[in-house]
Amino acid sequence: MAPIAKRRRISPEVESPPNTTKNGISSDEKIENFYRNAAGWDLEQDYENRPRNLKKKKEETRLPIKTSEGWVEQAPAVVEQTEEDADSFLGSGDEDELVDDDEEDIEEDEEPEVPQISPREQILQAKEDLARVASLISEDPEEHIGQIKKLQVHATSQNRTVVKLCMATQLAIYRDIIPGYRIRPVSKEELKQKLSKDVRKLRNFEQMLVGGYHEYVKSLTRAAKKSGDKDKEAASVATVAISCACTLLNTVPHFNFRGDLINILVGRLSIRQVNPDFHKCVECLETLFRDDEDGNASREAVDLLCKMMKSRNYNIHESVLNTFLHLRLLSEFAHRS
């Protein structure tokens, strides 16, 4: 008969009361106590009493900048982190701030600030540029005739003193390099012709000279209209323009755009306001009539004066009419008789 296997005795487990904890408090009672205490909590006051985070300063390093003096280290930019950023549940937002700062830096690099130059520095800089250009053109006009365009840049300056200096400089240059003949325009057939190197260089010089001189005369015409203006600065520029026109008409009356120069003088004489500019124009015409040998310039001036007198119903100053007494026509007839 097989032996009977022994069985282990298992004592019955003691069942704990339902919904009880180790301390003998039921879970239902614990939940009730939690809600009872939560009703008396002041969350806003606790938030205010919590120690606040001060603004955190975070340095952001920047790349060096290359200047004319070498590489220059930029000062590190300080990025302040406010309390709102620290408390935000979305994060501190440092990455967004860095991206915005980088975009601002790029915009600043694309639009550099133009340094402000004082009027005195503008005048000194203009004097140096005008003297350098004038010396180059005087040394070799045919080689450096293209430098005339740089003079026209200063003629549009906002500084009136620079404009007057530019007018006087161009006057001196044109008086020296203007040839003793009138330059005629080049036809289309002549442009197609094959020329030697020297002839091509001379033609290029003549055409650039005429173009630059034409722009100069037009600038004198615009400025001379302000003669006698209430704006003293504009009137001073007009005085210089009229003086330059008179000098050109007496020194190079044979050259191109002589009629434009005479128009400047006639336009000033049409105004009855007598001032130094008025007397200067009268003296210029008297000199032109007295020294004109072939009579072409005198005839052109007389035609323009007569048209002006007729348009104003002869309401002019008597000195304008007296300029006709200096025509060589009277002396020639007296000599022949």
Coordinates of C-alpha atoms in Angstrom, one line a residue:
M1 CA 0.0 0.0 0.0
A2 CA 1.5 3.3 -1.1
P3 CA 2.4 5.9 1.6
I4 CA 0.1 8.8 1.9
A5 CA 1.6 12.2 1.0
K6 CA 1.7 14.7 3.7
R7 CA -0.3 17.9 3.1
R8 CA 0.8 21.3 4.3
R9 CA -1.6 23.1 6.5
I10 CA -2.7 26.5 5.3
S11 CA -4.0 28.9 7.9
P12 CA -6.9 31.1 6.8
E13 CA -5.9 34.7 5.9
V14 CA -7.2 37.5 8.0
E15 CA -9.2 39.7 5.9
S16 CA -8.7 43.4 6.5
P17 CA -11.6 45.8 6.6
P18 CA -12.5 47.1 3.2
N19 CA -11.0 50.5 2.1
T20 CA -8.5 50.7 5.0
T21 CA -4.9 51.8 5.1
K22 CA -2.0 50.9 7.4
N23 CA -3.0 53.7 9.8
G24 CA -6.5 52.4 10.0
I25 CA -8.0 55.2 8.0
S26 CA -10.1 54.3 5.1
S27 CA -9.5 55.6 1.6
D28 CA -12.9 57.3 1.5
E29 CA -12.1 59.2 4.7
K30 CA -8.7 60.2 3.2
I31 CA -10.3 61.6 0.1
E32 CA -12.9 63.5 2.2
N33 CA -10.1 65.0 4.3
F34 CA -8.2 66.0 1.1
Y35 CA -11.2 67.9 -0.4
R36 CA -11.9 69.5 3.0
N37 CA -8.4 70.9 3.3
A38 CA -8.2 71.9 -0.4
A39 CA -11.1 74.2 0.1
G40 CA -9.0 76.3 2.4
W41 CA -6.0 76.5 0.2
D42 CA -4.9 79.9 -1.3
L43 CA -3.0 79.1 -4.5
E44 CA -2.5 82.7 -5.7
Q45 CA -1.0 83.7 -2.3
D46 CA 1.3 80.7 -2.5
Y47 CA 2.4 81.7 -6.0
E48 CA 3.2 85.2 -4.9
N49 CA 5.1 84.0 -1.8
R50 CA 7.2 81.8 -4.0
P51 CA 10.7 83.2 -4.5
R52 CA 10.9 84.9 -7.9
N53 CA 13.6 84.3 -10.5
L54 CA 15.5 87.4 -11.3
K55 CA 16.4 88.4 -14.9
K56 CA 19.0 86.0 -16.1
K57 CA 21.7 87.6 -18.3
K58 CA 23.0 85.3 -20.9
E59 CA 26.0 86.3 -23.0
E60 CA 25.8 85.6 -26.7
T61 CA 29.2 85.5 -28.5
R62 CA 29.5 87.0 -32.0
L63 CA 31.9 86.5 -34.8
P64 CA 34.6 89.2 -35.4
I65 CA 34.1 91.8 -38.1
K66 CA 36.7 92.6 -40.8
T67 CA 37.4 96.3 -41.2
S68 CA 40.1 98.3 -43.0
E69 CA 42.2 98.2 -39.8
G70 CA 41.9 94.4 -39.4
W71 CA 39.6 92.0 -37.6
V72 CA 37.7 93.5 -34.7
E73 CA 36.1 91.4 -32.0
Q74 CA 32.4 92.3 -31.3
A75 CA 31.2 92.9 -27.8
P76 CA 29.1 89.9 -26.6
A77 CA 25.4 90.6 -26.7
V78 CA 23.6 90.2 -23.4
V79 CA 20.2 88.4 -23.7
E80 CA 18.0 89.0 -20.7
Q81 CA 15.5 86.2 -19.7
T82 CA 12.4 87.7 -18.0
E83 CA 10.3 86.1 -15.4
E84 CA 7.5 85.4 -17.9
D85 CA 9.9 83.3 -20.0
A86 CA 11.0 81.3 -17.0
D87 CA 7.5 80.6 -15.9
S88 CA 6.2 79.7 -19.3
F89 CA 5.1 76.1 -19.7
L90 CA 6.3 76.2 -23.3
G91 CA 9.9 76.7 -22.3
S92 CA 12.3 79.7 -21.9
G93 CA 12.2 80.6 -25.6
D94 CA 15.9 81.0 -25.9
E95 CA 16.1 79.4 -29.3
D96 CA 13.5 81.7 -30.7
E97 CA 15.3 84.7 -29.3
L98 CA 18.6 83.6 -30.8
V99 CA 16.9 83.2 -34.2
D100 CA 15.4 86.7 -33.9
D101 CA 18.8 88.2 -32.9
D102 CA 20.5 86.5 -35.8
E103 CA 17.9 87.9 -38.2
E104 CA 18.4 91.4 -36.8
D105 CA 22.1 91.1 -37.1
I106 CA 21.7 90.1 -40.8
E107 CA 19.5 93.1 -41.5
E108 CA 22.0 95.4 -39.8
D109 CA 24.7 94.0 -42.0
E110 CA 22.7 94.4 -45.2
E111 CA 21.9 98.1 -44.4
P112 CA 25.0 99.7 -43.0
E113 CA 24.6 103.2 -41.6
V114 CA 26.1 105.9 -43.7
P115 CA 28.5 107.9 -41.6
Q116 CA 27.5 111.6 -41.2
I117 CA 30.2 114.0 -42.4
S118 CA 30.3 117.5 -41.2
P119 CA 30.0 120.4 -43.7
R120 CA 33.6 121.4 -43.0
E121 CA 34.8 117.9 -43.7
Q122 CA 32.8 117.7 -46.9
I123 CA 34.4 120.9 -48.2
L124 CA 37.9 119.7 -47.3
Q125 CA 37.3 116.3 -49.0
A126 CA 35.8 118.1 -52.1
K127 CA 38.9 120.4 -52.4
E128 CA 41.2 117.3 -52.4
D129 CA 39.1 115.5 -55.0
L130 CA 38.8 118.6 -57.2
A131 CA 42.5 119.4 -57.0
R132 CA 43.5 115.8 -57.8
V133 CA 41.1 115.6 -60.9
A134 CA 42.2 119.0 -62.1
S135 CA 45.9 118.1 -61.9
L136 CA 45.3 114.8 -63.8
I137 CA 43.4 116.5 -66.6
S138 CA 45.9 119.4 -66.9
E139 CA 48.8 116.9 -67.2
D140 CA 47.3 114.9 -70.1
P141 CA 43.8 116.1 -71.2
E142 CA 43.4 113.4 -73.9
E143 CA 44.3 110.6 -71.5
H144 CA 42.3 111.7 -68.5
I145 CA 39.4 113.4 -70.1
G146 CA 37.1 110.8 -68.5
Q147 CA 37.8 112.4 -65.1
I148 CA 35.3 115.1 -66.0
K149 CA 32.5 112.9 -64.9
K150 CA 33.8 113.0 -61.4
L151 CA 33.5 116.7 -61.3
Q152 CA 29.8 116.5 -62.2
V153 CA 29.2 114.4 -59.1
H154 CA 30.3 117.3 -56.9
A155 CA 28.1 119.7 -58.9
T156 CA 25.0 118.0 -57.4
S157 CA 26.1 118.2 -53.8
Q158 CA 23.8 119.6 -51.2
N159 CA 26.6 121.7 -49.8
R160 CA 26.5 125.0 -51.6
T161 CA 30.1 125.8 -51.0
V162 CA 31.1 122.5 -52.7
V163 CA 29.0 123.4 -55.7
K164 CA 30.7 126.8 -56.0
L165 CA 34.1 125.2 -55.8
C166 CA 33.1 122.7 -58.4
M167 CA 32.0 125.5 -60.8
A168 CA 35.2 127.4 -60.3
T169 CA 37.3 124.3 -60.9
Q170 CA 35.5 123.3 -64.1
L171 CA 35.9 126.9 -65.3
A172 CA 39.7 126.7 -64.9
I173 CA 39.9 123.3 -66.5
Y174 CA 37.8 124.1 -69.6
R175 CA 39.7 127.4 -70.2
D176 CA 42.9 125.4 -70.4
I177 CA 41.8 122.4 -72.5
I178 CA 39.3 124.0 -74.9
P179 CA 40.9 124.0 -78.4
G180 CA 41.0 127.1 -80.7
Y181 CA 38.3 125.7 -83.0
R182 CA 34.6 124.7 -82.8
I183 CA 34.0 121.0 -82.5
R184 CA 31.3 119.7 -84.9
P185 CA 29.2 116.6 -84.2
V186 CA 30.3 113.4 -85.8
S187 CA 28.0 112.0 -88.5
K188 CA 26.9 108.3 -88.7
E189 CA 29.1 107.8 -91.8
E190 CA 32.2 109.0 -90.0
L191 CA 31.5 106.7 -87.1
K192 CA 31.7 103.7 -89.5
Q193 CA 35.1 104.8 -90.9
K194 CA 38.3 103.1 -89.9
L195 CA 40.6 105.5 -88.1
S196 CA 44.1 105.4 -86.8
K197 CA 44.8 105.1 -83.1
D198 CA 45.8 108.8 -82.8
V199 CA 42.7 110.1 -84.7
R200 CA 40.4 107.8 -82.7
K201 CA 42.0 109.1 -79.5
L202 CA 41.5 112.7 -80.6
R203 CA 37.9 112.2 -81.6
N204 CA 37.1 110.5 -78.3
F205 CA 38.7 113.5 -76.5
E206 CA 36.6 116.0 -78.5
Q207 CA 33.3 114.2 -78.0
M208 CA 33.8 113.7 -74.2
L209 CA 34.9 117.4 -74.0
V210 CA 31.8 118.6 -75.7
G211 CA 29.6 116.4 -73.6
G212 CA 31.1 117.4 -70.3
Y213 CA 31.1 121.1 -71.3
H214 CA 27.5 120.9 -72.3
E215 CA 26.5 119.6 -68.9
Y216 CA 28.6 122.3 -67.3
V217 CA 26.8 125.1 -69.2
K218 CA 23.4 123.6 -68.4
S219 CA 24.3 123.6 -64.7
L220 CA 25.3 127.3 -65.0
T221 CA 22.0 128.0 -66.6
R222 CA 20.0 126.4 -63.8
A223 CA 22.0 128.1 -61.1
A224 CA 22.0 131.6 -62.7
K225 CA 18.2 131.7 -62.5
K226 CA 18.4 132.2 -58.7
S227 CA 20.2 135.6 -59.1
G228 CA 18.6 138.1 -56.7
D229 CA 16.7 135.3 -54.9
K230 CA 15.7 135.8 -51.2
D231 CA 17.7 132.7 -50.4
K232 CA 21.1 134.1 -49.9
E233 CA 22.9 130.8 -50.4
A234 CA 21.1 130.2 -53.7
A235 CA 21.8 133.8 -54.8
S236 CA 25.6 133.3 -54.0
V237 CA 25.7 130.2 -56.2
A238 CA 23.9 132.2 -59.0
T239 CA 26.6 134.9 -58.7
V240 CA 29.3 132.3 -59.2
A241 CA 27.4 130.8 -62.1
I242 CA 27.0 134.2 -63.9
S243 CA 30.7 135.0 -63.3
C244 CA 31.7 131.7 -64.9
A245 CA 29.4 132.3 -67.9
C246 CA 30.9 135.8 -68.4
T247 CA 34.4 134.5 -68.2
L248 CA 33.8 131.7 -70.8
L249 CA 32.0 134.1 -73.1
N250 CA 35.0 136.5 -73.1
T251 CA 37.8 133.9 -73.2
V252 CA 36.4 131.2 -75.6
P253 CA 33.6 132.9 -77.6
H254 CA 34.3 130.7 -80.6
F255 CA 33.5 127.4 -78.8
N256 CA 30.3 125.4 -78.8
F257 CA 27.2 126.4 -76.9
R258 CA 28.0 130.1 -77.1
G259 CA 24.3 130.9 -77.5
D260 CA 23.5 129.2 -74.2
L261 CA 26.1 131.4 -72.4
I262 CA 24.6 134.5 -74.0
N263 CA 21.1 133.4 -72.9
I264 CA 22.3 133.3 -69.3
L265 CA 23.4 137.0 -69.6
V266 CA 20.3 138.1 -71.5
G267 CA 18.0 136.4 -69.0
R268 CA 19.7 138.3 -66.1
L269 CA 19.5 141.6 -68.0
S270 CA 15.7 141.1 -68.6
I271 CA 15.2 141.8 -64.9
R272 CA 15.3 145.5 -63.9
Q273 CA 16.8 144.7 -60.5
V274 CA 20.3 146.2 -60.6
N275 CA 22.9 144.5 -58.6
P276 CA 26.6 143.4 -59.1
D277 CA 25.4 140.4 -61.3
F278 CA 23.6 142.9 -63.6
H279 CA 26.6 145.1 -64.0
K280 CA 28.8 142.1 -64.6
C281 CA 26.6 141.0 -67.5
V282 CA 26.6 144.5 -69.0
E283 CA 30.4 144.6 -68.9
C284 CA 30.7 141.2 -70.4
L285 CA 28.5 142.1 -73.4
E286 CA 30.4 145.3 -73.9
T287 CA 33.7 143.4 -74.0
L288 CA 32.2 140.9 -76.4
F289 CA 31.1 143.6 -78.8
R290 CA 34.3 145.4 -78.6
D291 CA 36.7 142.4 -79.1
D292 CA 34.6 140.5 -81.7
E293 CA 36.5 140.5 -85.0
D294 CA 34.3 138.3 -87.2
G295 CA 31.0 139.6 -85.8
N296 CA 29.3 136.2 -85.5
A297 CA 29.1 136.3 -81.7
S298 CA 28.0 140.0 -81.7
R299 CA 25.2 139.2 -84.2
E300 CA 24.0 136.4 -82.1
A301 CA 24.0 138.5 -78.9
V302 CA 22.2 141.4 -80.7
D303 CA 19.5 139.1 -81.9
L304 CA 18.8 137.7 -78.4
L305 CA 18.8 141.1 -76.9
C306 CA 16.3 142.5 -79.4
K307 CA 14.0 139.5 -78.8
M308 CA 14.2 140.1 -75.1
M309 CA 13.5 143.8 -75.4
K310 CA 10.5 143.2 -77.7
S311 CA 9.0 140.6 -75.3
R312 CA 9.2 143.0 -72.4
N313 CA 7.8 145.9 -74.5
Y314 CA 11.2 147.7 -74.1
N315 CA 10.7 148.0 -70.4
I316 CA 14.4 147.5 -69.7
H317 CA 17.3 149.4 -68.0
E318 CA 19.0 152.0 -70.2
S319 CA 22.4 150.3 -69.7
V320 CA 21.2 147.3 -71.6
L321 CA 20.5 149.5 -74.7
N322 CA 23.8 151.3 -74.3
T323 CA 25.7 148.1 -74.9
F324 CA 25.0 148.5 -78.6
L325 CA 27.3 151.5 -78.6
H326 CA 30.3 149.2 -78.1
L327 CA 29.7 147.3 -81.4
R328 CA 32.7 147.3 -83.7
L329 CA 30.4 148.1 -86.5
L330 CA 30.5 151.8 -85.7
S331 CA 34.2 152.0 -85.4
E332 CA 34.6 150.1 -88.7
F333 CA 32.4 152.5 -90.6
A334 CA 34.2 155.5 -89.0
H335 CA 37.5 154.1 -90.1
R336 CA 36.4 153.5 -93.7
S337 CA 34.9 156.9 -94.0

